[in-house]
Every structure is written in structure tokens, then in C-alpha cells.
Amino acid sequence: MTADLKSTITANLLQIDTEIKKMCKHVGREKSKARLIAASKVQPKENVVAALEAGHKVFGENRVQEAQERWSDLKQNYEGIELHLIGGLQTNKAAEAVALFDVIQSVDRPKLARFLAREMKAQNRHLPLYLQINTGAEEQKGGCMVADLPALLDVCAELELEVQGLMCIPPADDDPSLHFSLLKKLAKHHKLERLSMGMSSDYALAASMGATDIRVGTAVFGARE
Ligand SMILES: *Cc1c(COP(=O)(O)O)cnc(C)c1O
């Protein structure tokens, strides 16, 4: 890793963090409640190392296998890393996901909840979970439909899973604020604390609308290959 790379990524992290804090202050939110999750999928390892060297601790990955390859040694070399799974999860990867991640943000169906519950028990690793909501009701996208959320929450409660929050990825060409406000309303209704929303193009908006977990990739690391 070059000194240049480290200083670029350090500056990006600082700028985004400053912007998030500014928006929180602007709307009267407690700024310590909003945190930046560096979405590191597909980025070269040196970019991730640069962010680690800059002191960043919270990262999001989309795919279990890619995350395993990258993080199994980094997690040992750097203390206090927190890894979030922010991409869709297949049930046959549940064991590996539970072993590697610290938070799973993409729980979206009862079957997956059951597999995760079983694995967490087997590994005695009880991770906090977020439920991913398909706020735009897009057919090709993962996420639980809004109408199915109460039933999914019931299943999670029966399984004694710790559901901390909700996550959404708004449709690419919609106004994200509609989706952020829906997610916030759902979280409030179900008394869930954490709201994972906002990416490079709308992280400031997300912060102003109550996001607690803001997943930013490109604006931290640069464009993906
Ligand atoms: C890639 C990704 C992000 C970050 O996207 P950027 O536009 O690069 O900031 C956030 N959330 C999820 C679920 C992603 O897959």
C-alpha cells in the first residue's frame, strides 16, 4: 500500500464522517448514533488495508466467500473489526456466515432465519440481525416484502433471534427518501433501533433521516472494477 493510497482513503473516510455528523447536528440527532460501514466488496485488498490503517473498524461485505478470502487473516491482524454481511445469503452458506460475520443485515425469509438460528446455537455465536426490506417491491431484489414483515418478526421471536434493525436498498431510479422514510416508519412501529440505509450517492440524506448504519463503498474506496 502506498502512502498516497492511505492518505486518499483516510481523507475520504474523514470527509464522509464529517458530513454525516453535520447532517445529524442539522436535524438534531445524536451524532454518535450514526456510523459509517465501509462497503469493501470487489475492492483490491490494498484499499481495505488502507482503511484499516486509517483506523476504520466497521466493514460491509456482500458475498460470504469473498469475505472469507479477504478477512480471515485481516481479522486476526487488526483488533476490533466488525464485519457486516450486507448481501443476500443462501441457506447453504449460513454456517460460514455465522462463523465469520458479526452482524447479518440481509435476513429476509423464515427459512433463512431458521438456518441461522440453528447455526448460531451450534456455534454458540449469537449475532445481532437486521431484516432486509424490499421497500420498492422489486421482483429481482432480495428483501422481505413490507406485508410479510410482521410474520418474519414473529418467526425470529420464536427462534429467540436478536433482531436489532432493518435494512433497505432503494430502487436505483426512485427518490431514496421515500424508501428511507418507509423503513424508518416500520422500524419505529416494531420498536427496532437500527436503520441501515444510505450509500455513496445519498449518505447525507440517510443520516438526516435517521440512519444508524450507512453503507458507503465508492465514496470511500473509489469506483469498483
Ligand atoms: C455495494 C453496496 C453498497 C455501497 O455502494 P456504493 O454506491 O459504492 O456506496 C451499499 N450497500 C450494499 C448492500 C451494497 O451492495
PDB file of C-alpha atoms and ligand atoms in Angstrom:
ATOM      1  CA  MET A   1       0.000   0.000   0.000  1.00  0.00           C
ATOM      2  CA  THR A   2       1.340   3.405  -0.947  1.00  0.00           C
ATOM      3  CA  ALA A   3       1.306   6.451   1.307  1.00  0.00           C
ATOM      4  CA  ASP A   4      -0.845   8.146  -1.313  1.00  0.00           C
ATOM      5  CA  LEU A   5      -3.491   5.481  -1.167  1.00  0.00           C
ATOM      6  CA  LYS A   6      -3.583   5.648   2.600  1.00  0.00           C
ATOM      7  CA  SER A   7      -3.932   9.424   2.633  1.00  0.00           C
ATOM      8  CA  THR A   8      -6.661   9.385  -0.035  1.00  0.00           C
ATOM      9  CA  ILE A   9      -8.755   6.811   1.794  1.00  0.00           C
ATOM     10  CA  THR A  10      -8.128   8.476   5.166  1.00  0.00           C
ATOM     11  CA  ALA A  11      -9.348  11.769   3.708  1.00  0.00           C
ATOM     12  CA  ASN A  12     -12.419  10.135   2.148  1.00  0.00           C
ATOM     13  CA  LEU A  13     -13.390   8.492   5.435  1.00  0.00           C
ATOM     14  CA  LEU A  14     -12.951  11.742   7.306  1.00  0.00           C
ATOM     15  CA  GLN A  15     -14.956  13.731   4.796  1.00  0.00           C
ATOM     16  CA  ILE A  16     -17.885  11.306   4.816  1.00  0.00           C
ATOM     17  CA  ASP A  17     -17.843  11.053   8.590  1.00  0.00           C
ATOM     18  CA  THR A  18     -17.789  14.834   8.912  1.00  0.00           C
ATOM     19  CA  GLU A  19     -20.710  15.148   6.505  1.00  0.00           C
ATOM     20  CA  ILE A  20     -22.713  12.526   8.414  1.00  0.00           C
ATOM     21  CA  LYS A  21     -22.072  14.318  11.724  1.00  0.00           C
ATOM     22  CA  LYS A  22     -23.016  17.646  10.174  1.00  0.00           C
ATOM     23  CA  MET A  23     -26.335  16.267   8.922  1.00  0.00           C
ATOM     24  CA  CYS A  24     -27.087  14.699  12.311  1.00  0.00           C
ATOM     25  CA  LYS A  25     -26.421  18.009  14.019  1.00  0.00           C
ATOM     26  CA  HIS A  26     -28.532  19.810  11.459  1.00  0.00           C
ATOM     27  CA  VAL A  27     -31.587  17.709  12.242  1.00  0.00           C
ATOM     28  CA  GLY A  28     -30.897  17.494  15.964  1.00  0.00           C
ATOM     29  CA  ARG A  29     -29.877  13.847  16.069  1.00  0.00           C
ATOM     30  CA  GLU A  30     -27.296  12.488  18.431  1.00  0.00           C
ATOM     31  CA  LYS A  31     -24.367  12.123  16.064  1.00  0.00           C
ATOM     32  CA  SER A  32     -22.765   9.172  17.828  1.00  0.00           C
ATOM     33  CA  LYS A  33     -25.744   7.075  16.732  1.00  0.00           C
ATOM     34  CA  ALA A  34     -24.877   7.141  13.022  1.00  0.00           C
ATOM     35  CA  ARG A  35     -21.919   5.122  11.878  1.00  0.00           C
ATOM     36  CA  LEU A  36     -20.185   4.545   8.594  1.00  0.00           C
ATOM     37  CA  ILE A  37     -19.901   0.987   7.285  1.00  0.00           C
ATOM     38  CA  ALA A  38     -17.191   0.792   4.638  1.00  0.00           C
ATOM     39  CA  ALA A  39     -18.610  -1.408   1.855  1.00  0.00           C
ATOM     40  CA  SER A  40     -15.484  -3.142   0.622  1.00  0.00           C
ATOM     41  CA  LYS A  41     -16.840  -5.649  -1.919  1.00  0.00           C
ATOM     42  CA  VAL A  42     -14.688  -6.142  -5.020  1.00  0.00           C
ATOM     43  CA  GLN A  43     -12.124  -3.597  -3.809  1.00  0.00           C
ATOM     44  CA  PRO A  44      -8.482  -4.601  -4.013  1.00  0.00           C
ATOM     45  CA  LYS A  45      -7.121  -5.734  -0.685  1.00  0.00           C
ATOM     46  CA  GLU A  46      -4.708  -2.802  -0.502  1.00  0.00           C
ATOM     47  CA  ASN A  47      -7.683  -0.431  -0.381  1.00  0.00           C
ATOM     48  CA  VAL A  48      -9.125  -2.321   2.555  1.00  0.00           C
ATOM     49  CA  VAL A  49      -5.749  -2.353   4.308  1.00  0.00           C
ATOM     50  CA  ALA A  50      -5.519   1.409   3.766  1.00  0.00           C
ATOM     51  CA  ALA A  51      -8.868   1.895   5.508  1.00  0.00           C
ATOM     52  CA  LEU A  52      -7.732  -0.365   8.360  1.00  0.00           C
ATOM     53  CA  GLU A  53      -4.508   1.599   8.686  1.00  0.00           C
ATOM     54  CA  ALA A  54      -6.609   4.756   8.809  1.00  0.00           C
ATOM     55  CA  GLY A  55      -8.239   3.247  11.883  1.00  0.00           C
ATOM     56  CA  HIS A  56     -11.559   2.266  10.368  1.00  0.00           C
ATOM     57  CA  LYS A  57     -13.162  -0.774  12.020  1.00  0.00           C
ATOM     58  CA  VAL A  58     -16.598  -1.436  10.559  1.00  0.00           C
ATOM     59  CA  PHE A  59     -16.870  -3.059   7.135  1.00  0.00           C
ATOM     60  CA  GLY A  60     -19.638  -4.491   4.978  1.00  0.00           C
ATOM     61  CA  GLU A  61     -19.237  -7.367   2.540  1.00  0.00           C
ATOM     62  CA  ASN A  62     -21.701  -8.798   0.038  1.00  0.00           C
ATOM     63  CA  ARG A  63     -20.538 -12.329  -0.525  1.00  0.00           C
ATOM     64  CA  VAL A  64     -19.553 -14.926   2.044  1.00  0.00           C
ATOM     65  CA  GLN A  65     -16.780 -16.497   0.030  1.00  0.00           C
ATOM     66  CA  GLU A  66     -15.155 -13.231  -0.997  1.00  0.00           C
ATOM     67  CA  ALA A  67     -15.339 -12.040   2.590  1.00  0.00           C
ATOM     68  CA  GLN A  68     -13.761 -15.247   3.892  1.00  0.00           C
ATOM     69  CA  GLU A  69     -10.846 -14.975   1.492  1.00  0.00           C
ATOM     70  CA  ARG A  70     -10.216 -11.398   2.435  1.00  0.00           C
ATOM     71  CA  TRP A  71     -10.977 -11.231   6.110  1.00  0.00           C
ATOM     72  CA  SER A  72      -9.858 -14.475   7.709  1.00  0.00           C
ATOM     73  CA  ASP A  73      -6.318 -13.153   8.134  1.00  0.00           C
ATOM     74  CA  LEU A  74      -7.133  -9.414   8.365  1.00  0.00           C
ATOM     75  CA  LYS A  75      -9.470 -10.101  11.271  1.00  0.00           C
ATOM     76  CA  GLN A  76      -6.531 -11.561  13.162  1.00  0.00           C
ATOM     77  CA  ASN A  77      -4.106  -8.807  12.282  1.00  0.00           C
ATOM     78  CA  TYR A  78      -6.355  -5.893  13.243  1.00  0.00           C
ATOM     79  CA  GLU A  79      -8.214  -5.636  16.509  1.00  0.00           C
ATOM     80  CA  GLY A  80     -11.846  -4.749  16.951  1.00  0.00           C
ATOM     81  CA  ILE A  81     -13.006  -5.335  13.386  1.00  0.00           C
ATOM     82  CA  GLU A  82     -16.753  -5.557  12.958  1.00  0.00           C
ATOM     83  CA  LEU A  83     -17.932  -7.280   9.784  1.00  0.00           C
ATOM     84  CA  HIS A  84     -21.459  -6.890   8.452  1.00  0.00           C
ATOM     85  CA  LEU A  85     -22.969  -9.105   5.800  1.00  0.00           C
ATOM     86  CA  ILE A  86     -24.931  -6.722   3.563  1.00  0.00           C
ATOM     87  CA  GLY A  87     -25.549  -9.008   0.574  1.00  0.00           C
ATOM     88  CA  GLY A  88     -28.047 -11.814   0.076  1.00  0.00           C
ATOM     89  CA  LEU A  89     -27.379 -15.060   1.936  1.00  0.00           C
ATOM     90  CA  GLN A  90     -28.138 -18.588   0.772  1.00  0.00           C
ATOM     91  CA  THR A  91     -29.062 -21.092   3.445  1.00  0.00           C
ATOM     92  CA  ASN A  92     -26.176 -23.389   2.470  1.00  0.00           C
ATOM     93  CA  LYS A  93     -23.756 -20.594   3.437  1.00  0.00           C
ATOM     94  CA  ALA A  94     -25.354 -19.930   6.823  1.00  0.00           C
ATOM     95  CA  ALA A  95     -22.677 -21.801   8.780  1.00  0.00           C
ATOM     96  CA  GLU A  96     -19.819 -19.895   7.189  1.00  0.00           C
ATOM     97  CA  ALA A  97     -21.655 -16.594   7.550  1.00  0.00           C
ATOM     98  CA  VAL A  98     -22.248 -17.142  11.263  1.00  0.00           C
ATOM     99  CA  ALA A  99     -18.601 -18.077  11.782  1.00  0.00           C
ATOM    100  CA  LEU A 100     -17.213 -15.003  10.002  1.00  0.00           C
ATOM    101  CA  PHE A 101     -19.602 -12.080  10.383  1.00  0.00           C
ATOM    102  CA  ASP A 102     -20.530 -10.033  13.437  1.00  0.00           C
ATOM    103  CA  VAL A 103     -23.852  -8.737  12.138  1.00  0.00           C
ATOM    104  CA  ILE A 104     -26.049 -10.143   9.360  1.00  0.00           C
ATOM    105  CA  GLN A 105     -28.107  -7.402   7.739  1.00  0.00           C
ATOM    106  CA  SER A 106     -29.762  -9.395   4.981  1.00  0.00           C
ATOM    107  CA  VAL A 107     -32.187 -11.722   6.747  1.00  0.00           C
ATOM    108  CA  ASP A 108     -35.291 -11.721   4.585  1.00  0.00           C
ATOM    109  CA  ARG A 109     -37.181 -15.005   4.924  1.00  0.00           C
ATOM    110  CA  PRO A 110     -38.259 -17.504   7.594  1.00  0.00           C
ATOM    111  CA  LYS A 111     -36.201 -20.352   6.156  1.00  0.00           C
ATOM    112  CA  LEU A 112     -33.006 -18.324   6.408  1.00  0.00           C
ATOM    113  CA  ALA A 113     -33.905 -17.253   9.953  1.00  0.00           C
ATOM    114  CA  ARG A 114     -34.284 -20.930  10.896  1.00  0.00           C
ATOM    115  CA  PHE A 115     -30.943 -21.896   9.392  1.00  0.00           C
ATOM    116  CA  LEU A 116     -29.215 -19.012  11.143  1.00  0.00           C
ATOM    117  CA  ALA A 117     -30.811 -19.857  14.486  1.00  0.00           C
ATOM    118  CA  ARG A 118     -29.641 -23.444  14.185  1.00  0.00           C
ATOM    119  CA  GLU A 119     -26.103 -22.424  13.246  1.00  0.00           C
ATOM    120  CA  MET A 120     -25.812 -19.816  15.978  1.00  0.00           C
ATOM    121  CA  LYS A 121     -26.821 -22.412  18.522  1.00  0.00           C
ATOM    122  CA  ALA A 122     -24.391 -24.977  17.097  1.00  0.00           C
ATOM    123  CA  GLN A 123     -21.506 -22.490  17.091  1.00  0.00           C
ATOM    124  CA  ASN A 124     -22.594 -20.716  20.261  1.00  0.00           C
ATOM    125  CA  ARG A 125     -22.200 -17.412  18.404  1.00  0.00           C
ATOM    126  CA  HIS A 126     -25.263 -15.260  18.784  1.00  0.00           C
ATOM    127  CA  LEU A 127     -25.168 -12.464  16.227  1.00  0.00           C
ATOM    128  CA  PRO A 128     -27.432  -9.470  16.050  1.00  0.00           C
ATOM    129  CA  LEU A 129     -29.515  -9.499  12.880  1.00  0.00           C
ATOM    130  CA  TYR A 130     -31.214  -6.898  10.702  1.00  0.00           C
ATOM    131  CA  LEU A 131     -34.098  -7.719   8.418  1.00  0.00           C
ATOM    132  CA  GLN A 132     -33.725  -6.556   4.831  1.00  0.00           C
ATOM    133  CA  ILE A 133     -36.904  -4.993   3.488  1.00  0.00           C
ATOM    134  CA  ASN A 134     -37.707  -4.804  -0.211  1.00  0.00           C
ATOM    135  CA  THR A 135     -39.199  -1.333   0.123  1.00  0.00           C
ATOM    136  CA  GLY A 136     -39.592  -0.945  -3.639  1.00  0.00           C
ATOM    137  CA  ALA A 137     -41.265  -4.382  -4.021  1.00  0.00           C
ATOM    138  CA  GLU A 138     -38.810  -5.199  -6.810  1.00  0.00           C
ATOM    139  CA  GLU A 139     -39.145  -8.758  -8.038  1.00  0.00           C
ATOM    140  CA  GLN A 140     -35.479  -9.371  -8.768  1.00  0.00           C
ATOM    141  CA  LYS A 141     -34.278  -7.979  -5.457  1.00  0.00           C
ATOM    142  CA  GLY A 142     -33.808  -9.707  -2.128  1.00  0.00           C
ATOM    143  CA  GLY A 143     -35.589  -8.473   0.925  1.00  0.00           C
ATOM    144  CA  CYS A 144     -38.803  -9.208   2.729  1.00  0.00           C
ATOM    145  CA  MET A 145     -41.933  -7.551   1.346  1.00  0.00           C
ATOM    146  CA  VAL A 146     -43.412  -4.974   3.710  1.00  0.00           C
ATOM    147  CA  ALA A 147     -46.567  -7.057   4.133  1.00  0.00           C
ATOM    148  CA  ASP A 148     -44.519 -10.079   5.217  1.00  0.00           C
ATOM    149  CA  LEU A 149     -42.506  -8.271   7.882  1.00  0.00           C
ATOM    150  CA  PRO A 150     -44.812  -8.995  10.858  1.00  0.00           C
ATOM    151  CA  ALA A 151     -44.742 -12.742  10.116  1.00  0.00           C
ATOM    152  CA  LEU A 152     -40.950 -12.741   9.729  1.00  0.00           C
ATOM    153  CA  LEU A 153     -40.592 -10.903  13.034  1.00  0.00           C
ATOM    154  CA  ASP A 154     -42.814 -13.499  14.697  1.00  0.00           C
ATOM    155  CA  VAL A 155     -40.639 -16.316  13.388  1.00  0.00           C
ATOM    156  CA  CYS A 156     -37.498 -14.551  14.620  1.00  0.00           C
ATOM    157  CA  ALA A 157     -39.062 -14.028  18.040  1.00  0.00           C
ATOM    158  CA  GLU A 158     -39.996 -17.709  18.265  1.00  0.00           C
ATOM    159  CA  LEU A 159     -36.431 -18.634  17.380  1.00  0.00           C
ATOM    160  CA  GLU A 160     -35.170 -16.164  20.017  1.00  0.00           C
ATOM    161  CA  LEU A 161     -33.122 -14.290  17.438  1.00  0.00           C
ATOM    162  CA  GLU A 162     -31.877 -10.829  18.279  1.00  0.00           C
ATOM    163  CA  VAL A 163     -33.348  -8.567  15.598  1.00  0.00           C
ATOM    164  CA  GLN A 164     -31.859  -5.101  16.053  1.00  0.00           C
ATOM    165  CA  GLY A 165     -32.938  -3.269  12.960  1.00  0.00           C
ATOM    166  CA  LEU A 166     -33.987  -3.015   9.338  1.00  0.00           C
ATOM    167  CA  MET A 167     -32.042  -2.536   6.132  1.00  0.00           C
ATOM    168  CA  CYS A 168     -33.075  -1.408   2.656  1.00  0.00           C
ATOM    169  CA  ILE A 169     -31.599  -0.814  -0.788  1.00  0.00           C
ATOM    170  CA  PRO A 170     -33.925   1.559  -2.635  1.00  0.00           C
ATOM    171  CA  PRO A 171     -34.619   1.022  -6.355  1.00  0.00           C
ATOM    172  CA  ALA A 172     -31.901   2.720  -8.385  1.00  0.00           C
ATOM    173  CA  ASP A 173     -34.090   5.321 -10.027  1.00  0.00           C
ATOM    174  CA  ASP A 174     -36.510   6.145  -7.221  1.00  0.00           C
ATOM    175  CA  ASP A 175     -36.260   9.040  -4.810  1.00  0.00           C
ATOM    176  CA  PRO A 176     -34.478   7.299  -1.893  1.00  0.00           C
ATOM    177  CA  SER A 177     -36.184   9.482   0.703  1.00  0.00           C
ATOM    178  CA  LEU A 178     -39.479   7.644   0.118  1.00  0.00           C
ATOM    179  CA  HIS A 179     -37.780   4.372   0.984  1.00  0.00           C
ATOM    180  CA  PHE A 180     -35.840   5.767   3.912  1.00  0.00           C
ATOM    181  CA  SER A 181     -38.997   7.196   5.458  1.00  0.00           C
ATOM    182  CA  LEU A 182     -40.863   3.912   4.962  1.00  0.00           C
ATOM    183  CA  LEU A 183     -38.025   1.968   6.583  1.00  0.00           C
ATOM    184  CA  LYS A 184     -37.933   4.387   9.493  1.00  0.00           C
ATOM    185  CA  LYS A 185     -41.679   4.121   9.986  1.00  0.00           C
ATOM    186  CA  LEU A 186     -41.512   0.317  10.011  1.00  0.00           C
ATOM    187  CA  ALA A 187     -38.627   0.283  12.472  1.00  0.00           C
ATOM    188  CA  LYS A 188     -40.429   2.652  14.788  1.00  0.00           C
ATOM    189  CA  HIS A 189     -43.637   0.649  14.616  1.00  0.00           C
ATOM    190  CA  HIS A 190     -41.804  -2.545  15.542  1.00  0.00           C
ATOM    191  CA  LYS A 191     -39.550  -0.826  18.092  1.00  0.00           C
ATOM    192  CA  LEU A 192     -36.301  -1.659  16.305  1.00  0.00           C
ATOM    193  CA  GLU A 193     -33.340   0.618  16.955  1.00  0.00           C
ATOM    194  CA  ARG A 194     -31.093   0.263  13.960  1.00  0.00           C
ATOM    195  CA  LEU A 195     -31.686   1.572  10.461  1.00  0.00           C
ATOM    196  CA  SER A 196     -29.243   0.547   7.751  1.00  0.00           C
ATOM    197  CA  MET A 197     -29.733   2.837   4.781  1.00  0.00           C
ATOM    198  CA  GLY A 198     -27.789   5.176   2.530  1.00  0.00           C
ATOM    199  CA  MET A 199     -24.911   4.574   0.113  1.00  0.00           C
ATOM    200  CA  SER A 200     -22.358   6.785  -1.682  1.00  0.00           C
ATOM    201  CA  SER A 201     -24.954   8.843  -3.535  1.00  0.00           C
ATOM    202  CA  ASP A 202     -27.266   9.523  -0.608  1.00  0.00           C
ATOM    203  CA  TYR A 203     -25.442   9.019   2.681  1.00  0.00           C
ATOM    204  CA  ALA A 204     -26.052  12.575   3.856  1.00  0.00           C
ATOM    205  CA  LEU A 205     -29.761  12.271   3.170  1.00  0.00           C
ATOM    206  CA  ALA A 206     -29.836   8.938   5.013  1.00  0.00           C
ATOM    207  CA  ALA A 207     -28.072  10.496   8.015  1.00  0.00           C
ATOM    208  CA  SER A 208     -30.605  13.317   8.090  1.00  0.00           C
ATOM    209  CA  MET A 209     -33.437  10.759   8.046  1.00  0.00           C
ATOM    210  CA  GLY A 210     -32.255   8.673  10.970  1.00  0.00           C
ATOM    211  CA  ALA A 211     -29.847   6.081   9.515  1.00  0.00           C
ATOM    212  CA  THR A 212     -27.692   4.391  12.139  1.00  0.00           C
ATOM    213  CA  ASP A 213     -25.669   2.247   9.732  1.00  0.00           C
ATOM    214  CA  ILE A 214     -24.617   3.944   6.499  1.00  0.00           C
ATOM    215  CA  ARG A 215     -23.052   1.642   3.908  1.00  0.00           C
ATOM    216  CA  VAL A 216     -20.617   3.528   1.716  1.00  0.00           C
ATOM    217  CA  GLY A 217     -18.322   1.913  -0.857  1.00  0.00           C
ATOM    218  CA  THR A 218     -17.359   4.039  -3.845  1.00  0.00           C
ATOM    219  CA  ALA A 219     -17.053   7.302  -1.930  1.00  0.00           C
ATOM    220  CA  VAL A 220     -14.596   5.654   0.473  1.00  0.00           C
ATOM    221  CA  PHE A 221     -12.532   3.478  -1.863  1.00  0.00           C
ATOM    222  CA  GLY A 222     -13.142   4.788  -5.366  1.00  0.00           C
ATOM    223  CA  ALA A 223     -15.035   3.107  -8.202  1.00  0.00           C
ATOM    224  CA  ARG A 224     -15.151  -0.664  -8.307  1.00  0.00           C
ATOM    225  CA  GLU A 225     -13.530  -2.535 -11.232  1.00  0.00           C
TER     226      GLU A 225
HETATM  227  C1  LIG B   1     -22.074  -2.012  -2.744  1.00  0.00           C
HETATM  228  C2  LIG B   1     -23.097  -1.751  -1.710  1.00  0.00           C
HETATM  229  C3  LIG B   1     -23.133  -0.537  -1.011  1.00  0.00           C
HETATM  230  C4  LIG B   1     -22.213   0.610  -1.297  1.00  0.00           C
HETATM  231  O1  LIG B   1     -22.493   1.144  -2.555  1.00  0.00           O
HETATM  232  P1  LIG B   1     -21.733   2.466  -3.062  1.00  0.00           P
HETATM  233  O2  LIG B   1     -22.678   3.066  -4.024  1.00  0.00           O
HETATM  234  O3  LIG B   1     -20.478   2.010  -3.696  1.00  0.00           O
HETATM  235  O4  LIG B   1     -21.510   3.322  -1.894  1.00  0.00           O
HETATM  236  C5  LIG B   1     -24.086  -0.403  -0.016  1.00  0.00           C
HETATM  237  N1  LIG B   1     -24.964  -1.389   0.275  1.00  0.00           N
HETATM  238  C6  LIG B   1     -24.963  -2.559  -0.377  1.00  0.00           C
HETATM  239  C7  LIG B   1     -25.948  -3.596   0.007  1.00  0.00           C
HETATM  240  C8  LIG B   1     -24.050  -2.771  -1.394  1.00  0.00           C
HETATM  241  O5  LIG B   1     -24.067  -3.932  -2.050  1.00  0.00           O
END
